[in-house]
Amino acid sequence: MANRRNFIQKSILGSAVILAAPSILSAASTASGAIPSAKIKNNHLREKFKPEWKFGMGGVAAGNGFHVNSDEEIRGAMDAAWENGVRYFDTSPWYGLGISERRMGSYLFNKNREDFVLSTKVGRLLIPDANFSMPDGLWKGKLNMNYTYDYSAEATRKSVEDSLHRLGLAYLDIVFIHDLSPDNPDFSRSDYEKYFEQAKNGAMPELTKMREEGLIKAWGLGVNTTEPILETIQVADPDIFLSAKQYSLIYHEDDLNNVFPVCEREGISIVVGAPFNSGFLAGKDRFDYSKDIPEKYLEKRAELQKVADKYKVDLATAALQFCAAPVVVSSVIPGASSAAQSAANAKSMSVNIPSDFWKELKTKGLIAQNAPEPK
């Protein structure tokens, strides 16, 4: 991390004031075109909400993902993000089974509510359980909660209300239906189909109702595969999707060629989650929330690193800028467990990367020929 910070400090364009300016982080300042702002659907004209800031902060670390982080460490990470212009924060009841929401809410409580955007998720209801633990799971430390899946209208309403209590907020900007995806390790294929049908008749219309009530501004899915996104567009009226692990330097073709064109046509924006493939592109020994790293991706990371070294580019910085480049992407939300990591992530968005770097990645077949290049 020290090497990365040194690189970023030498490469940032302009002053610290420029780094912190919201315009640097806004979608408007980096897009080469415009996402359609409104679409006639269900017999009405409606502008679809999206984060104003092109760069945000994910809440997995705030939920003690991978390792225990203290309240002070997470507060420091959020403070560093805020000081560097970050105003979009993403969390979930699933992240630490309530811990992430409580920590993020505590930090944001005294901020002007109109100065930030916050997203959380539904799909799991938390159940008090003093003895529940996940020794082999993602969430470390004491939990005090168990969970159950429920994508019904009633459970969705309860989940939103519970999140508001944990966060200490009066409304939510974005709600994502979480992990409603065939890759969910708790699901069989038939489970996924059953839950999707439940959400189609329950969570989706209920979130639309909450949007009309003003309790939320937007809704969509937060998933790790593309199938549920495309299916939801066919049966409901979503505003925005959180696509995690699907658009990164490691792999991106499915999102790029199948999801992004449909979303752009529909006026739906994309939040890119896990832009480092859960730390892999930032040098961690894990890949997509697992310690099992496929050999082909180790080889690809090594090839990416060679090109990065040639152009004196920080690979993690390149990973973030790559994810932010498509017009349809409204925000990129890497996580952070320390102030230094949080500041480095935010400042990466203002580093100048030579255009020849991206061209060489395409020449070597390391990124798709039609992948948008950061400007």
Short mmCIF file of C-alpha atoms in Angstrom, two decimals:
data_model
loop_
_atom_site.label_atom_id
_atom_site.label_comp_id
_atom_site.label_asym_id
_atom_site.label_seq_id
_atom_site.Cartn_x
_atom_site.Cartn_y
_atom_site.Cartn_z
CA MET A 1 0.00 0.00 0.00
CA ALA A 2 2.88 2.37 0.73
CA ASN A 3 4.20 1.87 -2.81
CA ARG A 4 0.78 2.54 -4.22
CA ARG A 5 0.40 5.72 -2.19
CA ASN A 6 3.81 6.94 -3.35
CA PHE A 7 2.88 6.28 -6.96
CA ILE A 8 -0.44 8.08 -6.64
CA GLN A 9 1.09 11.08 -4.92
CA LYS A 10 3.55 11.49 -7.80
CA SER A 11 0.95 10.94 -10.50
CA ILE A 12 -2.06 12.99 -9.40
CA LEU A 13 -2.92 15.86 -11.67
CA GLY A 14 -3.40 19.20 -9.96
CA SER A 15 -3.70 20.12 -6.34
CA ALA A 16 -5.40 18.49 -3.39
CA VAL A 17 -8.31 20.83 -4.01
CA ILE A 18 -8.77 19.33 -7.45
CA LEU A 19 -8.62 15.84 -5.97
CA ALA A 20 -11.44 16.54 -3.58
CA ALA A 21 -13.67 18.38 -6.03
CA PRO A 22 -16.94 16.52 -6.57
CA SER A 23 -16.76 17.41 -10.26
CA ILE A 24 -13.74 15.14 -10.61
CA LEU A 25 -15.77 12.26 -9.24
CA SER A 26 -19.01 13.00 -11.03
CA ALA A 27 -20.40 10.94 -13.88
CA ALA A 28 -20.97 14.07 -15.93
CA SER A 29 -17.29 14.98 -15.98
CA THR A 30 -16.09 11.60 -17.25
CA ALA A 31 -18.79 10.46 -19.64
CA SER A 32 -18.32 10.97 -23.36
CA GLY A 33 -22.05 10.73 -23.96
CA ALA A 34 -25.28 10.76 -22.01
CA ILE A 35 -27.40 7.98 -20.61
CA PRO A 36 -31.03 8.52 -21.62
CA SER A 37 -32.50 10.31 -18.62
CA ALA A 38 -36.09 9.19 -19.02
CA LYS A 39 -38.10 6.44 -20.64
CA ILE A 40 -41.76 5.84 -21.25
CA LYS A 41 -42.58 2.69 -19.33
CA ASN A 42 -45.78 1.53 -17.65
CA ASN A 43 -47.51 4.47 -19.36
CA HIS A 44 -45.59 7.21 -17.60
CA LEU A 45 -42.52 9.34 -18.17
CA ARG A 46 -39.98 9.05 -15.37
CA GLU A 47 -36.41 10.10 -14.85
CA LYS A 48 -34.41 7.27 -13.33
CA PHE A 49 -32.31 8.16 -10.32
CA LYS A 50 -28.57 7.49 -10.33
CA PRO A 51 -25.68 8.59 -8.09
CA GLU A 52 -24.21 11.94 -9.04
CA TRP A 53 -20.71 10.77 -8.10
CA LYS A 54 -18.79 8.43 -10.39
CA PHE A 55 -16.87 6.99 -7.45
CA GLY A 56 -18.13 5.62 -4.12
CA MET A 57 -17.27 3.31 -1.24
CA GLY A 58 -18.49 -0.23 -0.65
CA GLY A 59 -19.37 -1.49 2.82
CA VAL A 60 -18.01 -5.07 2.97
CA ALA A 61 -15.03 -4.09 5.14
CA ALA A 62 -17.37 -2.15 7.45
CA GLY A 63 -19.10 -5.49 8.07
CA ASN A 64 -15.83 -7.21 9.04
CA GLY A 65 -15.46 -8.88 5.67
CA PHE A 66 -12.33 -11.09 5.46
CA HIS A 67 -11.05 -9.87 8.87
CA VAL A 68 -12.22 -7.92 11.91
CA ASN A 69 -11.93 -4.14 11.61
CA SER A 70 -12.44 -1.86 14.57
CA ASP A 71 -15.05 0.88 14.71
CA GLU A 72 -12.21 3.40 14.69
CA GLU A 73 -10.62 1.91 11.55
CA ILE A 74 -13.88 1.99 9.62
CA ARG A 75 -14.67 5.51 10.78
CA GLY A 76 -11.20 6.54 9.64
CA ALA A 77 -11.75 4.92 6.25
CA MET A 78 -15.07 6.70 5.81
CA ASP A 79 -13.63 10.00 6.95
CA ALA A 80 -10.77 9.72 4.45
CA ALA A 81 -13.28 8.91 1.70
CA TRP A 82 -15.41 11.91 2.62
CA GLU A 83 -12.39 14.24 2.75
CA ASN A 84 -11.47 13.10 -0.76
CA GLY A 85 -14.87 13.89 -2.23
CA VAL A 86 -16.64 10.54 -1.92
CA ARG A 87 -20.37 10.98 -1.37
CA TYR A 88 -21.82 7.61 -2.38
CA PHE A 89 -21.79 4.79 0.17
CA ASP A 90 -23.12 1.26 -0.31
CA THR A 91 -24.01 -1.18 2.45
CA SER A 92 -26.30 -4.14 3.20
CA PRO A 93 -27.91 -6.00 6.10
CA TRP A 94 -25.86 -8.98 4.89
CA TYR A 95 -22.52 -7.21 5.46
CA GLY A 96 -21.62 -8.41 8.93
CA LEU A 97 -25.32 -9.15 9.55
CA GLY A 98 -26.10 -5.54 10.39
CA ILE A 99 -22.63 -4.34 11.45
CA SER A 100 -21.90 -2.44 8.23
CA GLU A 101 -25.21 -0.59 8.30
CA ARG A 102 -24.75 0.43 11.93
CA ARG A 103 -21.21 1.73 11.32
CA MET A 104 -22.02 3.58 8.13
CA GLY A 105 -25.18 5.05 9.61
CA SER A 106 -23.31 6.24 12.69
CA TYR A 107 -20.77 8.07 10.52
CA LEU A 108 -23.31 9.61 8.17
CA PHE A 109 -25.90 10.54 10.81
CA ASN A 110 -24.56 14.06 11.38
CA LYS A 111 -23.92 14.80 7.70
CA ASN A 112 -26.40 16.84 5.68
CA ARG A 113 -28.68 14.15 4.24
CA GLU A 114 -28.80 15.81 0.85
CA ASP A 115 -25.00 15.76 0.59
CA PHE A 116 -24.63 11.99 0.13
CA VAL A 117 -26.21 8.99 -1.58
CA LEU A 118 -26.65 5.70 0.26
CA SER A 119 -27.71 2.30 -1.03
CA THR A 120 -28.57 -0.81 0.94
CA LYS A 121 -30.22 -4.11 0.14
CA VAL A 122 -33.14 -6.47 0.78
CA GLY A 123 -33.65 -10.21 0.46
CA ARG A 124 -32.40 -11.42 3.83
CA LEU A 125 -34.16 -10.75 7.14
CA LEU A 126 -31.95 -10.72 10.24
CA ILE A 127 -32.94 -12.82 13.24
CA PRO A 128 -31.42 -12.27 16.72
CA ASP A 129 -29.20 -15.24 17.59
CA ALA A 130 -26.48 -14.86 20.22
CA ASN A 131 -24.85 -18.15 19.26
CA PHE A 132 -24.70 -17.75 15.50
CA SER A 133 -21.24 -17.63 13.93
CA MET A 134 -19.66 -18.13 10.51
CA PRO A 135 -16.20 -19.60 11.21
CA ASP A 136 -15.64 -20.40 7.53
CA GLY A 137 -17.67 -17.53 6.17
CA LEU A 138 -16.91 -14.04 4.95
CA TRP A 139 -17.96 -12.21 8.12
CA LYS A 140 -15.54 -12.34 11.03
CA GLY A 141 -16.00 -11.61 14.71
CA LYS A 142 -19.15 -11.53 16.81
CA LEU A 143 -22.42 -11.38 14.88
CA ASN A 144 -25.41 -11.81 17.22
CA MET A 145 -27.66 -12.32 14.19
CA ASN A 146 -28.77 -15.16 11.94
CA TYR A 147 -30.65 -14.70 8.68
CA THR A 148 -33.37 -16.07 6.45
CA TYR A 149 -34.18 -15.41 2.78
CA ASP A 150 -37.47 -13.74 1.97
CA TYR A 151 -38.21 -11.77 -1.21
CA SER A 152 -41.90 -11.20 -0.47
CA ALA A 153 -43.52 -7.75 -0.35
CA GLU A 154 -43.99 -7.93 3.42
CA ALA A 155 -40.39 -8.97 4.07
CA THR A 156 -39.10 -6.30 1.70
CA ARG A 157 -41.01 -3.58 3.53
CA LYS A 158 -39.77 -4.89 6.89
CA SER A 159 -36.18 -5.11 5.65
CA VAL A 160 -36.24 -1.49 4.47
CA GLU A 161 -37.71 -0.33 7.78
CA ASP A 162 -35.13 -2.36 9.75
CA SER A 163 -32.32 -0.86 7.69
CA LEU A 164 -33.60 2.65 8.32
CA HIS A 165 -33.51 1.93 12.07
CA ARG A 166 -29.94 0.58 11.91
CA LEU A 167 -28.80 3.47 9.73
CA GLY A 168 -30.65 6.16 11.65
CA LEU A 169 -32.02 7.63 8.39
CA ALA A 170 -35.49 8.68 7.27
CA TYR A 171 -35.24 7.48 3.66
CA LEU A 172 -32.99 5.48 1.36
CA ASP A 173 -31.65 6.57 -2.00
CA ILE A 174 -31.23 3.13 -3.58
CA VAL A 175 -32.36 -0.36 -2.57
CA PHE A 176 -30.88 -3.40 -4.32
CA ILE A 177 -32.52 -6.83 -4.18
CA HIS A 178 -29.51 -8.78 -2.97
CA ASP A 179 -28.01 -12.05 -4.24
CA LEU A 180 -31.12 -13.07 -6.18
CA SER A 181 -28.84 -15.00 -8.49
CA PRO A 182 -28.17 -18.59 -9.57
CA ASP A 183 -24.61 -18.35 -8.22
CA ASN A 184 -25.85 -17.88 -4.64
CA PRO A 185 -24.23 -20.78 -2.72
CA ASP A 186 -27.34 -21.10 -0.54
CA PHE A 187 -29.52 -21.72 -3.62
CA SER A 188 -30.14 -24.58 -6.00
CA ARG A 189 -31.33 -23.69 -9.49
CA SER A 190 -34.91 -24.41 -8.48
CA ASP A 191 -34.46 -22.23 -5.38
CA TYR A 192 -33.32 -19.36 -7.57
CA GLU A 193 -36.33 -19.74 -9.86
CA LYS A 194 -38.67 -19.91 -6.85
CA TYR A 195 -37.17 -16.83 -5.22
CA PHE A 196 -37.13 -14.89 -8.46
CA GLU A 197 -40.85 -15.57 -8.89
CA GLN A 198 -41.41 -14.47 -5.29
CA ALA A 199 -39.46 -11.25 -5.92
CA LYS A 200 -41.25 -10.60 -9.21
CA ASN A 201 -44.59 -10.69 -7.42
CA GLY A 202 -43.37 -9.30 -4.08
CA ALA A 203 -40.16 -7.31 -3.71
CA MET A 204 -40.20 -5.67 -7.14
CA PRO A 205 -43.72 -4.18 -7.03
CA GLU A 206 -43.26 -3.29 -3.35
CA LEU A 207 -40.05 -1.38 -4.07
CA THR A 208 -41.82 0.38 -6.94
CA LYS A 209 -44.53 1.35 -4.46
CA MET A 210 -41.93 2.63 -1.98
CA ARG A 211 -40.37 4.67 -4.77
CA GLU A 212 -43.74 6.24 -5.48
CA GLU A 213 -44.18 6.92 -1.74
CA GLY A 214 -40.78 8.66 -1.57
CA LEU A 215 -39.36 6.22 0.98
CA ILE A 216 -36.71 5.27 -1.59
CA LYS A 217 -35.56 6.98 -4.79
CA ALA A 218 -34.56 3.96 -6.87
CA TRP A 219 -34.28 0.19 -6.86
CA GLY A 220 -32.66 -2.65 -8.77
CA LEU A 221 -30.70 -5.84 -8.17
CA GLY A 222 -27.31 -6.31 -6.52
CA VAL A 223 -25.96 -9.54 -8.04
CA ASN A 224 -22.82 -11.31 -9.22
CA THR A 225 -24.19 -12.64 -12.54
CA THR A 226 -25.88 -11.11 -15.57
CA GLU A 227 -28.91 -13.39 -15.98
CA PRO A 228 -31.07 -11.89 -13.19
CA ILE A 229 -30.41 -8.35 -14.43
CA LEU A 230 -31.67 -9.10 -17.92
CA GLU A 231 -34.62 -11.05 -16.57
CA THR A 232 -35.65 -8.25 -14.20
CA ILE A 233 -35.65 -5.70 -17.03
CA GLN A 234 -38.20 -7.89 -18.79
CA VAL A 235 -40.65 -8.13 -15.89
CA ALA A 236 -40.32 -4.91 -13.85
CA ASP A 237 -39.32 -1.24 -13.87
CA PRO A 238 -35.87 -1.02 -12.20
CA ASP A 239 -33.72 2.11 -12.12
CA ILE A 240 -30.20 0.87 -11.46
CA PHE A 241 -28.24 -2.36 -10.98
CA LEU A 242 -25.24 -3.22 -8.85
CA SER A 243 -23.19 -5.59 -10.98
CA ALA A 244 -20.43 -7.12 -8.85
CA LYS A 245 -17.48 -9.19 -10.11
CA GLN A 246 -18.72 -8.89 -13.70
CA TYR A 247 -16.85 -5.83 -14.97
CA SER A 248 -13.16 -5.67 -14.18
CA LEU A 249 -9.79 -5.92 -15.87
CA ILE A 250 -9.92 -9.67 -15.28
CA TYR A 251 -13.17 -10.28 -17.16
CA HIS A 252 -15.86 -7.96 -18.49
CA GLU A 253 -17.19 -9.22 -21.82
CA ASP A 254 -20.57 -10.44 -20.57
CA ASP A 255 -21.49 -7.14 -18.95
CA LEU A 256 -19.97 -5.14 -21.80
CA ASN A 257 -21.70 -6.96 -24.66
CA ASN A 258 -24.92 -8.25 -23.13
CA VAL A 259 -25.93 -6.11 -20.15
CA PHE A 260 -24.62 -2.60 -20.82
CA PRO A 261 -26.34 -2.11 -24.22
CA VAL A 262 -29.71 -3.19 -22.82
CA CYS A 263 -29.36 -0.98 -19.74
CA GLU A 264 -28.28 2.01 -21.80
CA ARG A 265 -31.25 1.57 -24.10
CA GLU A 266 -33.59 1.38 -21.10
CA GLY A 267 -32.08 4.40 -19.32
CA ILE A 268 -30.82 2.18 -16.48
CA SER A 269 -27.39 2.81 -14.96
CA ILE A 270 -24.87 0.37 -13.51
CA VAL A 271 -22.93 0.51 -10.25
CA VAL A 272 -19.78 -1.61 -10.56
CA GLY A 273 -19.01 -3.60 -7.43
CA ALA A 274 -15.86 -5.60 -6.65
CA PRO A 275 -13.72 -3.71 -9.21
CA PHE A 276 -10.63 -5.39 -7.74
CA ASN A 277 -12.32 -8.83 -7.83
CA SER A 278 -12.45 -8.59 -4.00
CA GLY A 279 -8.87 -7.40 -3.67
CA PHE A 280 -7.20 -9.56 -6.32
CA LEU A 281 -6.22 -6.64 -8.57
CA ALA A 282 -4.94 -4.75 -5.53
CA GLY A 283 -2.49 -7.56 -4.76
CA LYS A 284 -4.53 -9.63 -2.28
CA ASP A 285 -4.32 -13.44 -2.18
CA ARG A 286 -8.02 -13.93 -2.82
CA PHE A 287 -10.31 -13.82 -5.83
CA ASP A 288 -14.04 -13.05 -5.94
CA TYR A 289 -14.47 -13.55 -2.18
CA SER A 290 -12.59 -16.86 -2.19
CA LYS A 291 -9.07 -18.03 -1.33
CA ASP A 292 -9.21 -20.29 -4.40
CA ILE A 293 -7.61 -18.40 -7.28
CA PRO A 294 -7.85 -19.98 -10.76
CA GLU A 295 -4.42 -20.30 -12.35
CA LYS A 296 -5.56 -18.53 -15.53
CA TYR A 297 -6.39 -15.42 -13.54
CA LEU A 298 -3.05 -15.47 -11.73
CA GLU A 299 -1.43 -15.58 -15.16
CA LYS A 300 -3.60 -12.75 -16.46
CA ARG A 301 -2.83 -10.59 -13.44
CA ALA A 302 0.87 -11.15 -14.06
CA GLU A 303 0.48 -10.08 -17.70
CA LEU A 304 -1.48 -6.99 -16.67
CA GLN A 305 1.22 -6.15 -14.15
CA LYS A 306 3.94 -6.36 -16.82
CA VAL A 307 2.19 -3.76 -18.95
CA ALA A 308 1.49 -1.62 -15.88
CA ASP A 309 5.17 -1.72 -14.92
CA LYS A 310 6.20 -0.75 -18.46
CA TYR A 311 4.08 2.42 -18.32
CA LYS A 312 4.68 3.04 -14.59
CA VAL A 313 0.98 2.62 -13.88
CA ASP A 314 -0.46 1.40 -10.58
CA LEU A 315 -2.56 -1.65 -11.46
CA ALA A 316 -5.21 -0.94 -8.82
CA THR A 317 -5.59 2.60 -10.14
CA ALA A 318 -6.00 1.24 -13.66
CA ALA A 319 -8.61 -1.23 -12.41
CA LEU A 320 -10.74 1.53 -10.92
CA GLN A 321 -10.50 3.85 -13.90
CA PHE A 322 -11.29 1.00 -16.30
CA CYS A 323 -14.50 0.20 -14.42
CA ALA A 324 -15.61 3.84 -14.42
CA ALA A 325 -15.11 4.39 -18.15
CA PRO A 326 -18.37 3.08 -19.69
CA VAL A 327 -21.06 5.75 -20.08
CA VAL A 328 -23.68 3.45 -18.56
CA VAL A 329 -21.66 3.12 -15.32
CA SER A 330 -22.92 5.63 -12.77
CA SER A 331 -20.44 4.69 -10.01
CA VAL A 332 -17.66 2.33 -8.96
CA ILE A 333 -17.58 1.25 -5.32
CA PRO A 334 -14.40 -0.42 -4.03
CA GLY A 335 -14.22 -1.23 -0.33
CA ALA A 336 -11.64 0.01 2.15
CA SER A 337 -10.70 -1.00 5.70
CA SER A 338 -8.28 1.83 6.50
CA ALA A 339 -7.93 5.56 5.96
CA ALA A 340 -4.84 5.08 3.78
CA GLN A 341 -6.55 2.56 1.54
CA SER A 342 -9.67 4.71 1.29
CA ALA A 343 -7.72 7.84 0.35
CA ALA A 344 -5.62 5.95 -2.21
CA ASN A 345 -8.77 4.57 -3.87
CA ALA A 346 -10.37 8.00 -4.16
CA LYS A 347 -7.22 9.70 -5.43
CA SER A 348 -6.76 7.02 -8.07
CA MET A 349 -9.58 8.60 -10.03
CA SER A 350 -7.49 11.73 -10.72
CA VAL A 351 -4.32 9.99 -11.90
CA ASN A 352 -3.32 10.41 -15.55
CA ILE A 353 -2.83 7.05 -17.28
CA PRO A 354 -1.23 7.16 -20.74
CA SER A 355 -3.55 6.20 -23.59
CA ASP A 356 -0.84 3.87 -24.90
CA PHE A 357 -1.29 1.75 -21.78
CA TRP A 358 -4.88 0.94 -22.76
CA LYS A 359 -3.94 0.41 -26.37
CA GLU A 360 -1.27 -2.12 -25.42
CA LEU A 361 -3.75 -4.01 -23.21
CA LYS A 362 -6.01 -4.31 -26.25
CA THR A 363 -3.15 -5.28 -28.56
CA LYS A 364 -2.18 -8.08 -26.17
CA GLY A 365 -5.81 -9.22 -25.84
CA LEU A 366 -5.92 -8.42 -22.11
CA ILE A 367 -9.04 -6.27 -22.44
CA ALA A 368 -11.80 -6.36 -25.06
CA GLN A 369 -11.32 -4.30 -28.20
CA ASN A 370 -14.65 -2.54 -27.63
CA ALA A 371 -14.04 -1.79 -23.95
CA PRO A 372 -14.30 1.97 -23.31
CA GLU A 373 -10.97 3.57 -22.39
CA PRO A 374 -10.74 6.10 -19.54
CA LYS A 375 -10.42 9.69 -20.73
#
